[in-house]
Coordinates of C-alpha atoms (C1' of nucleotides) in Angstrom, one line a residue:
Chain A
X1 CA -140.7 -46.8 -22.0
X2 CA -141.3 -46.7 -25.8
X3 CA -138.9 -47.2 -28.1
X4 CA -139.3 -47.4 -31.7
X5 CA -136.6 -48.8 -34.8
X6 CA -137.0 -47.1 -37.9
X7 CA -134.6 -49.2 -39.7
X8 CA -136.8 -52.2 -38.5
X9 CA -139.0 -53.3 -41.1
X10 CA -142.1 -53.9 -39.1
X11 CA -144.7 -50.6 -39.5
X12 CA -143.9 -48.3 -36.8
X13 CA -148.0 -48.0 -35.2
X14 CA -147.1 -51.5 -34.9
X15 CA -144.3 -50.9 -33.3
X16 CA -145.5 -48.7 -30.7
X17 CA -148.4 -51.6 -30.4
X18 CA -146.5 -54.3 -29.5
X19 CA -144.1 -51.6 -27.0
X20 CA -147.6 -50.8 -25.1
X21 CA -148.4 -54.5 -25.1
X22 CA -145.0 -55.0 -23.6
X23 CA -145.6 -52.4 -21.1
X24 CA -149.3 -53.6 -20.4
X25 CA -147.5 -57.4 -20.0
X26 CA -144.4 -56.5 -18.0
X27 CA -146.3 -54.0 -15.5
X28 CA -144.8 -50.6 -16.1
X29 CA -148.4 -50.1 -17.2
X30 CA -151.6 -51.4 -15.6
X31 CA -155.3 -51.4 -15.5
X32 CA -156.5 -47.5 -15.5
X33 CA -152.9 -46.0 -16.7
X34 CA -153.2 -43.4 -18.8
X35 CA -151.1 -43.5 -21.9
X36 CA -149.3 -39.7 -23.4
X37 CA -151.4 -38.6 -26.0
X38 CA -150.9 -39.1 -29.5
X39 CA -149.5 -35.6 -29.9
X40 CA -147.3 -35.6 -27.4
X41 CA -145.7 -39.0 -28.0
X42 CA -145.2 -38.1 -31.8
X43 CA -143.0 -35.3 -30.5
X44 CA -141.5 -37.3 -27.9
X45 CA -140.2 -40.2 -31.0
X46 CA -139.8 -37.7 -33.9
X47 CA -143.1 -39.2 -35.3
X48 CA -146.1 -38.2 -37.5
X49 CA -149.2 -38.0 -35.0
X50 CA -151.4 -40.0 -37.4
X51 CA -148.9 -42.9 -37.0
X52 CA -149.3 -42.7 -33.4
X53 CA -153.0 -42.1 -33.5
X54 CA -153.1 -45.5 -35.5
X55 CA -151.5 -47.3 -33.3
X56 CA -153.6 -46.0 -30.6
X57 CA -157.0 -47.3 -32.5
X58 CA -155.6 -50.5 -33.0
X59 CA -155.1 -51.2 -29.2
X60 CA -158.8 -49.7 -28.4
X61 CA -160.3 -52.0 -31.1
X62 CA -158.3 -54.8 -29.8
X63 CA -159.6 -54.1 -26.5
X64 CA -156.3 -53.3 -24.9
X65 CA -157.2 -49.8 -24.3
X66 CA -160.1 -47.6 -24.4
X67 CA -160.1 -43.6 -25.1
X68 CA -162.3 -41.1 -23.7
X69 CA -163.1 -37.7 -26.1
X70 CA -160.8 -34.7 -24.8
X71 CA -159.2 -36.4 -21.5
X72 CA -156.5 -39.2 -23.3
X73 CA -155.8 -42.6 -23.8
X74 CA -156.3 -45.8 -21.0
X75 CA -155.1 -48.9 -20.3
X76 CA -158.5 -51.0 -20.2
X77 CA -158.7 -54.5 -17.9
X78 CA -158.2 -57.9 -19.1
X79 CA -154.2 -58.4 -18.8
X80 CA -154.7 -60.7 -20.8
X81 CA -155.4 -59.5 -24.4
X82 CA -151.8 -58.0 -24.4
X83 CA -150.1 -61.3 -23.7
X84 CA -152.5 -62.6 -26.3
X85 CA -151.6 -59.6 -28.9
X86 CA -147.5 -60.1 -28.4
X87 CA -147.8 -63.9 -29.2
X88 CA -150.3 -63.7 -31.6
X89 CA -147.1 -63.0 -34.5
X90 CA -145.3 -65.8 -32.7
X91 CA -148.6 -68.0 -33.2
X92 CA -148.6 -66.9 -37.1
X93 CA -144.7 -68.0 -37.3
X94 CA -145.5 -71.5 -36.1
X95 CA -148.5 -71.9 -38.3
X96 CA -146.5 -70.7 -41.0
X97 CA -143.7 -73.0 -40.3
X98 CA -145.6 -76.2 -40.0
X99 CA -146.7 -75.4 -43.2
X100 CA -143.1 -75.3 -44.6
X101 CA -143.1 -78.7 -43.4
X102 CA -141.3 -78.5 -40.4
X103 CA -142.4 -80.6 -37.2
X104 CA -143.1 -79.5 -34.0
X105 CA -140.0 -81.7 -33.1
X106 CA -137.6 -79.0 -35.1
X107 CA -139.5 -76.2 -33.8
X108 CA -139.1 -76.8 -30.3
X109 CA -135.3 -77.6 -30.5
X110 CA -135.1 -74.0 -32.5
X111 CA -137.0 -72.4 -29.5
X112 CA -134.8 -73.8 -26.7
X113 CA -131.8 -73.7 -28.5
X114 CA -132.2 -69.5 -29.4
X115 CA -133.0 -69.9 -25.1
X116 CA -130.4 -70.8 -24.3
X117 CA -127.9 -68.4 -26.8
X118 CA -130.2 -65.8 -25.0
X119 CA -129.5 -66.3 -21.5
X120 CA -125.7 -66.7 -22.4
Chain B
X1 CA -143.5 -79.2 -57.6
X2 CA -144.1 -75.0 -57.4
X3 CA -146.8 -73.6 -56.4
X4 CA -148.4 -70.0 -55.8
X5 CA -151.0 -68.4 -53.9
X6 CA -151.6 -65.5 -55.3
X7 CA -154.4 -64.7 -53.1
X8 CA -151.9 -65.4 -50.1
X9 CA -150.3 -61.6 -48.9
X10 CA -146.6 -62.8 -48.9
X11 CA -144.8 -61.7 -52.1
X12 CA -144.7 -63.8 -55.0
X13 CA -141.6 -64.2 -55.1
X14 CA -141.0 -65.6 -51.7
X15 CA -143.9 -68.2 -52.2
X16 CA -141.2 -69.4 -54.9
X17 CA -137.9 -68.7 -52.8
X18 CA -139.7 -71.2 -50.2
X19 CA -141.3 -73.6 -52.7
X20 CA -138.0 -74.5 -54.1
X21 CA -136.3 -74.8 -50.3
X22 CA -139.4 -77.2 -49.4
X23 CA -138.4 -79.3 -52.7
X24 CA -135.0 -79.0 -51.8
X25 CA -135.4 -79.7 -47.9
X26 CA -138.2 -82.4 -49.0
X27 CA -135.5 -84.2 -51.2
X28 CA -137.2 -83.6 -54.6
X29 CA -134.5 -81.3 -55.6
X30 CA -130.7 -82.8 -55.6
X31 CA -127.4 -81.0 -55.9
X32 CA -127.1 -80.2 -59.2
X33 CA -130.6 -80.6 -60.5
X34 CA -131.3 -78.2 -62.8
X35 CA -134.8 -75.5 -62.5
X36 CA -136.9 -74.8 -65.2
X37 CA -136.0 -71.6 -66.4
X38 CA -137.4 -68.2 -65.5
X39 CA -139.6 -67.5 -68.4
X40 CA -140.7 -71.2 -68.7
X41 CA -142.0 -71.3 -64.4
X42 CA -143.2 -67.9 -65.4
X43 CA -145.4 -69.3 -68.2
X44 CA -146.4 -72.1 -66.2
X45 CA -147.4 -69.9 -63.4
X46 CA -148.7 -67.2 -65.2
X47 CA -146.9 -65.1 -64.1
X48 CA -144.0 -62.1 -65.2
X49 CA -140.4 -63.6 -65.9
X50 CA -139.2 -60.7 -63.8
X51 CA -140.7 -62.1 -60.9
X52 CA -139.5 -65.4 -60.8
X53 CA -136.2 -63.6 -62.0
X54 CA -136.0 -62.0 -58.4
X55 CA -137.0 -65.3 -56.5
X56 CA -133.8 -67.1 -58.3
X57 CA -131.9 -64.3 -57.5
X58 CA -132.6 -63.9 -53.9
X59 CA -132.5 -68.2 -54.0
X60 CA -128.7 -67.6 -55.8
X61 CA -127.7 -64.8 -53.5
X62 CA -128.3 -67.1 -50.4
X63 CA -126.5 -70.0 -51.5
X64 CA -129.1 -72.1 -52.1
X65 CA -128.7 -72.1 -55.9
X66 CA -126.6 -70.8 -58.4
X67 CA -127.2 -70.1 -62.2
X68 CA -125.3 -70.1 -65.4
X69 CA -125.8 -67.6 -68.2
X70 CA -127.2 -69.3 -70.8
X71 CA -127.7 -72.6 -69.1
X72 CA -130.3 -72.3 -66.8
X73 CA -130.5 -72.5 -62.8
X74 CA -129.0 -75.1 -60.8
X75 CA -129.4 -76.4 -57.1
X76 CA -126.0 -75.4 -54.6
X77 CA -124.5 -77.9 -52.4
X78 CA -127.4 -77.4 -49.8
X79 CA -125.6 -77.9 -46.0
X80 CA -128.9 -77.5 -44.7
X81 CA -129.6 -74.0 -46.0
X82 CA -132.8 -74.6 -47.6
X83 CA -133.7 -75.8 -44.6
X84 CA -132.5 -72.6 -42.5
X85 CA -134.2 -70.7 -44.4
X86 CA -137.5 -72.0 -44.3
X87 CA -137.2 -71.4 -40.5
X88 CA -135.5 -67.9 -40.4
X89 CA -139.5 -66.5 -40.3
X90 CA -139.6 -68.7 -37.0
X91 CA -136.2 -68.0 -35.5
X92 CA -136.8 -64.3 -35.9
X93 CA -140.0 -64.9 -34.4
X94 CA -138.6 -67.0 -31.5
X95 CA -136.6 -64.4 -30.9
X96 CA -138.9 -61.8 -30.5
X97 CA -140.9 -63.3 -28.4
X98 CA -138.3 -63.9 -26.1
X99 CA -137.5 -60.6 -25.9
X100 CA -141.0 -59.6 -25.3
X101 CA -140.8 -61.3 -21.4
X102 CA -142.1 -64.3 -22.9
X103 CA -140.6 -68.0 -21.4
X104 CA -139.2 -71.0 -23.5
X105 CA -141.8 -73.1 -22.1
X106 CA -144.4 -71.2 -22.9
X107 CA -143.4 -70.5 -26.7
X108 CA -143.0 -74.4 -26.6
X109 CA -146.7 -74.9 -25.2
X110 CA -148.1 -72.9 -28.2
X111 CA -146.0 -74.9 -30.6
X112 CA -147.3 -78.1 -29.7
X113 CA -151.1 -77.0 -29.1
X114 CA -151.0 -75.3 -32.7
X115 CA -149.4 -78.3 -33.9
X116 CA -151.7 -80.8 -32.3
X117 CA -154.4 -77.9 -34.0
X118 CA -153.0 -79.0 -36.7
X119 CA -153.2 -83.3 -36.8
X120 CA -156.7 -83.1 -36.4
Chain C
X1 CA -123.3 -36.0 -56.0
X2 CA -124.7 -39.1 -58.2
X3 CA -123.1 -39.4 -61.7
X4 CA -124.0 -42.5 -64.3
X5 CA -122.3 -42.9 -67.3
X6 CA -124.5 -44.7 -69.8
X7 CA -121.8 -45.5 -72.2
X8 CA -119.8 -47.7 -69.5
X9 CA -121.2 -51.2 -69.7
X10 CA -120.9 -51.9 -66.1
X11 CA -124.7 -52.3 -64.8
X12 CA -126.7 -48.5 -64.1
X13 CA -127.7 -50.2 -60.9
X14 CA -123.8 -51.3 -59.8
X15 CA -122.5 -47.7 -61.3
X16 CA -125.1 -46.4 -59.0
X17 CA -124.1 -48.3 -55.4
X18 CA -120.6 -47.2 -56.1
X19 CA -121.6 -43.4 -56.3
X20 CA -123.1 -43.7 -53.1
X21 CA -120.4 -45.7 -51.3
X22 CA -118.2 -43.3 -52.8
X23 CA -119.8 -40.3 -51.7
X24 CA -119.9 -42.1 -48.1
X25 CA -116.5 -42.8 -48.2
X26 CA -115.8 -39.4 -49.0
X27 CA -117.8 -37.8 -46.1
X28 CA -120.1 -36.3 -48.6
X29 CA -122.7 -38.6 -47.1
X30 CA -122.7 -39.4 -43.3
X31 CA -124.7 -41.5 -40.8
X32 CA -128.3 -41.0 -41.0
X33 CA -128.4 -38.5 -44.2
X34 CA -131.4 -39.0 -46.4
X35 CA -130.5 -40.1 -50.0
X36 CA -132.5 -38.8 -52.9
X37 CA -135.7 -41.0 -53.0
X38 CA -136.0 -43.6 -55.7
X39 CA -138.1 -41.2 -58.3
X40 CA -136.8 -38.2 -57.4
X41 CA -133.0 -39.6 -58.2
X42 CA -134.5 -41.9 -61.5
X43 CA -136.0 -38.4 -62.9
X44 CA -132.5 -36.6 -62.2
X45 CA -130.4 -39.2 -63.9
X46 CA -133.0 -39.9 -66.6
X47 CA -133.7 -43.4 -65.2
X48 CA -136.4 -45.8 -64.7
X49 CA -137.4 -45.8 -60.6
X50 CA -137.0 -49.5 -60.6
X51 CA -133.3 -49.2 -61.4
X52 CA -132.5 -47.1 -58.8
X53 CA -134.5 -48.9 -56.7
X54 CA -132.9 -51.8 -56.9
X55 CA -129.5 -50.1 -56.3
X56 CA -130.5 -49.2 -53.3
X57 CA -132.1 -52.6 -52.1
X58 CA -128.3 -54.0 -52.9
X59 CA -127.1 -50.9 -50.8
X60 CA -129.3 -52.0 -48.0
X61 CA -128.6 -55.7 -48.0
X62 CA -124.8 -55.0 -48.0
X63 CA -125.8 -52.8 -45.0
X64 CA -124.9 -49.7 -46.1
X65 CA -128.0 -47.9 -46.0
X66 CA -131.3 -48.7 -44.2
X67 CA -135.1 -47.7 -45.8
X68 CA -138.1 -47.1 -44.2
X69 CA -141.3 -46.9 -46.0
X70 CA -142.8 -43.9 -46.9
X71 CA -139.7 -42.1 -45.4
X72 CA -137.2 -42.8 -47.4
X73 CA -133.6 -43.9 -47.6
X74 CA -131.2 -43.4 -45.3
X75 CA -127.0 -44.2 -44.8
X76 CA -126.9 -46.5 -41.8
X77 CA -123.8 -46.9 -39.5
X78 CA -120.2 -47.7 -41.9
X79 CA -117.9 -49.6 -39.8
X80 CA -115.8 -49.3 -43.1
X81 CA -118.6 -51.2 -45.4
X82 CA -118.6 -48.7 -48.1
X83 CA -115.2 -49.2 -48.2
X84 CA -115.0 -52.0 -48.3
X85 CA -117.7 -52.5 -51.3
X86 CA -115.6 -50.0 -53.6
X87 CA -112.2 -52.2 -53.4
X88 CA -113.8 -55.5 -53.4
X89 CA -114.1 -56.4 -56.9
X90 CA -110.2 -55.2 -56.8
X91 CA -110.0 -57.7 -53.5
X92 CA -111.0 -60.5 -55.5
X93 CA -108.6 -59.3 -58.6
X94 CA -105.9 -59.6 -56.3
X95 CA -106.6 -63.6 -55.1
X96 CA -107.2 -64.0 -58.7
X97 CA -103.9 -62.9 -60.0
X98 CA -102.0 -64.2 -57.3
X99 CA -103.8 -67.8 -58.1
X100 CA -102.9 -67.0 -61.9
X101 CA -99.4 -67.2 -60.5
X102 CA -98.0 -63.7 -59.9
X103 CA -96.3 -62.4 -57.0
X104 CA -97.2 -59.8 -54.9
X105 CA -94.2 -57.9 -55.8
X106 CA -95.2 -58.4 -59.1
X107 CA -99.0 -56.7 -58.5
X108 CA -97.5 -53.9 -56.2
X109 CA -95.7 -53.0 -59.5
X110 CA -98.3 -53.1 -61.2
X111 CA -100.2 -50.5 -58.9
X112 CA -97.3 -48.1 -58.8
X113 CA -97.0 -48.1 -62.4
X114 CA -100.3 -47.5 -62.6
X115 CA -100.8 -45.2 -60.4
X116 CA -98.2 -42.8 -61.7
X117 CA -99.9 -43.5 -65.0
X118 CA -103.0 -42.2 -63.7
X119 CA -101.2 -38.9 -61.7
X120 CA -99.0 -37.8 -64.9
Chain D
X1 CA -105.0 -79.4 -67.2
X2 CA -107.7 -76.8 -68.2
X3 CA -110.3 -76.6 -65.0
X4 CA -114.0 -75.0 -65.7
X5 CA -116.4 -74.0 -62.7
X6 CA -119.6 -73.8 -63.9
X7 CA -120.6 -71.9 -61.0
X8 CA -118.1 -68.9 -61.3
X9 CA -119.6 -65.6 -63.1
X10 CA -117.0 -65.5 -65.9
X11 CA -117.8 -66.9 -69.4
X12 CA -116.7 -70.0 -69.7
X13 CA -115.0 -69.3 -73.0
X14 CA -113.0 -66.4 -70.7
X15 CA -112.0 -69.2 -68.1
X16 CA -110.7 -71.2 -70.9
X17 CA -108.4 -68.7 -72.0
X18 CA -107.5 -67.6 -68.7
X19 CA -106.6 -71.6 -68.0
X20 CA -104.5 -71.8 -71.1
X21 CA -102.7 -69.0 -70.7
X22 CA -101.8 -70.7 -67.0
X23 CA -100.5 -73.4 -68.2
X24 CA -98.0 -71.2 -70.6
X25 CA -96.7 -69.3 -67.8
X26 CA -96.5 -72.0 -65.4
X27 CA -94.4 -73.8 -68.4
X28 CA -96.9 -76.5 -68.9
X29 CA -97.7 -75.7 -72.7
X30 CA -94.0 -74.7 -74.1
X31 CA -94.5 -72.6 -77.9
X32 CA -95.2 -75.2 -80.7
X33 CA -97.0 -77.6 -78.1
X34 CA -100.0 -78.8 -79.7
X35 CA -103.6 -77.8 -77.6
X36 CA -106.6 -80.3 -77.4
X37 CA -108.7 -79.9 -81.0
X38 CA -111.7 -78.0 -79.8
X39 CA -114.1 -80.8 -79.8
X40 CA -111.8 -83.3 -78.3
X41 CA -111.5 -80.3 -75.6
X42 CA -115.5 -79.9 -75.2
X43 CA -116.2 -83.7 -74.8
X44 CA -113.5 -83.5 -72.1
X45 CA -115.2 -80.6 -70.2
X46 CA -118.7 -81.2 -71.2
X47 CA -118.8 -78.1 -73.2
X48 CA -120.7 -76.8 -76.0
X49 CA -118.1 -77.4 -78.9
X50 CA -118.7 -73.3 -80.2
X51 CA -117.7 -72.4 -76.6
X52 CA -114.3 -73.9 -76.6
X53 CA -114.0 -72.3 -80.5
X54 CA -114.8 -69.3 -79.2
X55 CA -112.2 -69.2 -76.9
X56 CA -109.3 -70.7 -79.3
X57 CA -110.1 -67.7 -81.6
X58 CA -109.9 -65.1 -79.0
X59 CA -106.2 -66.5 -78.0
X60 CA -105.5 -66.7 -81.9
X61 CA -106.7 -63.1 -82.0
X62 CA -104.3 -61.9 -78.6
X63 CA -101.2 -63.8 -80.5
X64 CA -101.2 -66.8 -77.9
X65 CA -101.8 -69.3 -79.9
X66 CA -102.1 -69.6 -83.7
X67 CA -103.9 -72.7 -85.8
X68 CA -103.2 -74.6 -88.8
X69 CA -106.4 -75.7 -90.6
X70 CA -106.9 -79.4 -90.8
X71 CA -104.3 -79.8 -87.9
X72 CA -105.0 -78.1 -85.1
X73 CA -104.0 -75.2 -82.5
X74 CA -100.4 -74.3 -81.4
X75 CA -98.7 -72.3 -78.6
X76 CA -96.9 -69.1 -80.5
X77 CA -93.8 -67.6 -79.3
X78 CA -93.5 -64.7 -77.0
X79 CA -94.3 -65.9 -73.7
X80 CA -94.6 -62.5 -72.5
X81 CA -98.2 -62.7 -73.9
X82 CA -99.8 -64.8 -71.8
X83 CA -98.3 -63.4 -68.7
X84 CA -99.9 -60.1 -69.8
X85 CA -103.1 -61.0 -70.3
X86 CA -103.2 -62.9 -67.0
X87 CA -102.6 -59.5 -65.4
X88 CA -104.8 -57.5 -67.5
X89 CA -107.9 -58.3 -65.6
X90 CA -105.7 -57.1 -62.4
X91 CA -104.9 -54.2 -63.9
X92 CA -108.3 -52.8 -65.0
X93 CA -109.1 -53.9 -61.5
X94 CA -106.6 -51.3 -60.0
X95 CA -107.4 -48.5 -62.6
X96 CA -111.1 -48.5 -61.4
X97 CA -110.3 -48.8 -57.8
X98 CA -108.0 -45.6 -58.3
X99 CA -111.0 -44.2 -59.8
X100 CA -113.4 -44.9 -57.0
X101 CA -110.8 -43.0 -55.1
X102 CA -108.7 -45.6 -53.0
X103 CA -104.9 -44.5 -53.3
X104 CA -102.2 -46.6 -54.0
X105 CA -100.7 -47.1 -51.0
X106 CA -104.5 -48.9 -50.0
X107 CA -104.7 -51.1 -53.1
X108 CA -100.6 -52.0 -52.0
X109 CA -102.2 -52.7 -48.5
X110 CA -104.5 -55.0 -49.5
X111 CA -102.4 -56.9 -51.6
X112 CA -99.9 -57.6 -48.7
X113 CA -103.3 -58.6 -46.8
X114 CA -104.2 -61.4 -49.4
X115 CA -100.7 -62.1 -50.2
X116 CA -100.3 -63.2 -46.4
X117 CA -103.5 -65.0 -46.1
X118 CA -102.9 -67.2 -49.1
X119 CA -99.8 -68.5 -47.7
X120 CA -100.7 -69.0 -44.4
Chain E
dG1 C1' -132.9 -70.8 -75.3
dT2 C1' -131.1 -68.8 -70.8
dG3 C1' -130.0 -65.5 -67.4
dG4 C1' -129.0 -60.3 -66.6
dT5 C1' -130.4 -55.7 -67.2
dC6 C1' -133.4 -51.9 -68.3
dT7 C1' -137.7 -49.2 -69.3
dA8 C1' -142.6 -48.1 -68.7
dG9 C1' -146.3 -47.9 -66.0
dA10 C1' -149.2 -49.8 -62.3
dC11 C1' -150.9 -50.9 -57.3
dC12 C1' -150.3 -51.2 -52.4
dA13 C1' -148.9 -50.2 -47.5
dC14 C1' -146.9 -46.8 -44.8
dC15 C1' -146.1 -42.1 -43.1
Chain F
dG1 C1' -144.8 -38.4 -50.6
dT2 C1' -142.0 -42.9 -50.0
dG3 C1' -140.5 -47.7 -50.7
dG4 C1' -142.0 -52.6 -52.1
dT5 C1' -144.0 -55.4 -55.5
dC6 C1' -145.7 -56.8 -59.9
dT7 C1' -146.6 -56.8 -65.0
dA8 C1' -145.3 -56.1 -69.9
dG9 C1' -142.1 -56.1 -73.1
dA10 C1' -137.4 -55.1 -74.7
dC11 C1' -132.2 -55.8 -75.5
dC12 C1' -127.8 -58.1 -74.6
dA13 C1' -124.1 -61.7 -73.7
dC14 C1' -123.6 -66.4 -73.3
dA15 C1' -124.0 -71.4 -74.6

DNA sequence: GTGGTCTAGACCACC
DNA sequence: GTGGTCTAGACCACA
């Protein structure tokens, strides 16, 4: 359900963000759901608890989950957010590439042409 | 022709790695033209020769320039490189987006809203 | 496991890479293993962190080792890279001499001579 | 006759060398044959004059070639020379890939390997 | 003067 | 603690 890279260069709590968000999007995890705790999915991917537990604060300040003292971790409504979160680096990327002075033109052949090598 | 951000989060040195490719790309650099040296950009920049040092490097290592002991550095033959690499942020972007359940059509909506964003 | 020779005037940071590949090469190392960290290996060979640092960035962009901050630095998958890295400078001694002129019978000679040299 | 690239890692005064002694193995320069003067030779290859010096002197130094103030440089005898110093660079490429521990029936392997490529 | 390497010591993000 | 980045200043080989 969660699966994390460590040679990947991204942080690992974000990692483990985007993996819930993909969860949250795809739904294997919906409204209500309750999420292992922090402890037990640090054991479950070889992980420090604290990198977990950030990850974990992240999503509830985002609003993509909400905790409750002593009974875990759970998915909050609004579906939404977690689309919003998984395209929000995608988002970044265009910005950022508009600025390198590419037009939307380039972009959108680069997008459909990586589609298509993808559903080869 | 270069220029730095320094309150911007991306490293240094890749402000300059995609500086030069947007002179390159943009057509103010030509094969063969020659960059002002290490410690002269780092002057003008104020910043440490090391620095710029790594950006030529990393610029050299990826074919987009190559330098000569004791001359200076000099544009590569470019076969679109600069350009590649100015979008490599994007395609690895593109690419994870797509494998985060997102659709072509949808990555391409967000391109041209943030690009129309942009026109204003 | 690591051994520098100051006296040779090949680069600290190439002298380095090849102690690792060799030790991979060798089995000494294996898939996964955790190599000293950057400070801990620059205070054992009496070197400055940056130097072994940036041995292992060149280790990792030849894909021979992956890091993960605040972890460390780890020996990816081989596939024969470390290998390779270790005869490639004789690789492109080879296409030099042969575009000098020489045969290949002649360089074959040249490595059994050698070798027995080297075995006396 | 005597090619530079600018772009290749090897001092230019080495490639000059290297391209003279060439042209004495292939036959090209016979002993007695009279070289470019050094500054003839530099306007020729757009070279700093005290490069192309430097590299007469070495080949003076290695017996290749000796010079007559006020008239100019000459091939010596003793062909063997420049044959030898072609492969030199070869062979300090095979004793350090004996050292980094590849044997000598590898280093024969890959010279087969190239051998065949080049004349495919 | 130019690039390539190295040392010394600093700050940051991540775990 | 770890790697990644940056600054400051030094030495060398090359042109």
């Amino acid at each position: 359900m969660i699966k994390i890279d460590p040679s990947d260069k991204t942080p690992i709590f974000e990692q483990i963000c985007k993996s819930v968000c993909k969860n949250i999007a795809g739904g294997l995890l919906k409204e209500g759901d309750k999420l292992p705790s922090a402890r037990e999915l640090a054991k479950l991917l070889q992980l420090n608890p604290n990198t977990v537990a950030k990850a974990y604060s992240i999503l509830e300040r985002d609003g993509i989950v909400y905790s409750v003292q002593g009974k875990g971790c759970f998915v909050a409504k609004h579906e939404g957010r977690a689309n919003e979160k998984l395209t929000e680096s995608f988002r970044s990327a265009v910005r950022e590439a508009l600025d390198a002075g590419a037009s939307a033109e380039e972009l959108i052949d680069i997008v459909s042409e990586i589609s298509r090598e993808k559903n080869k």
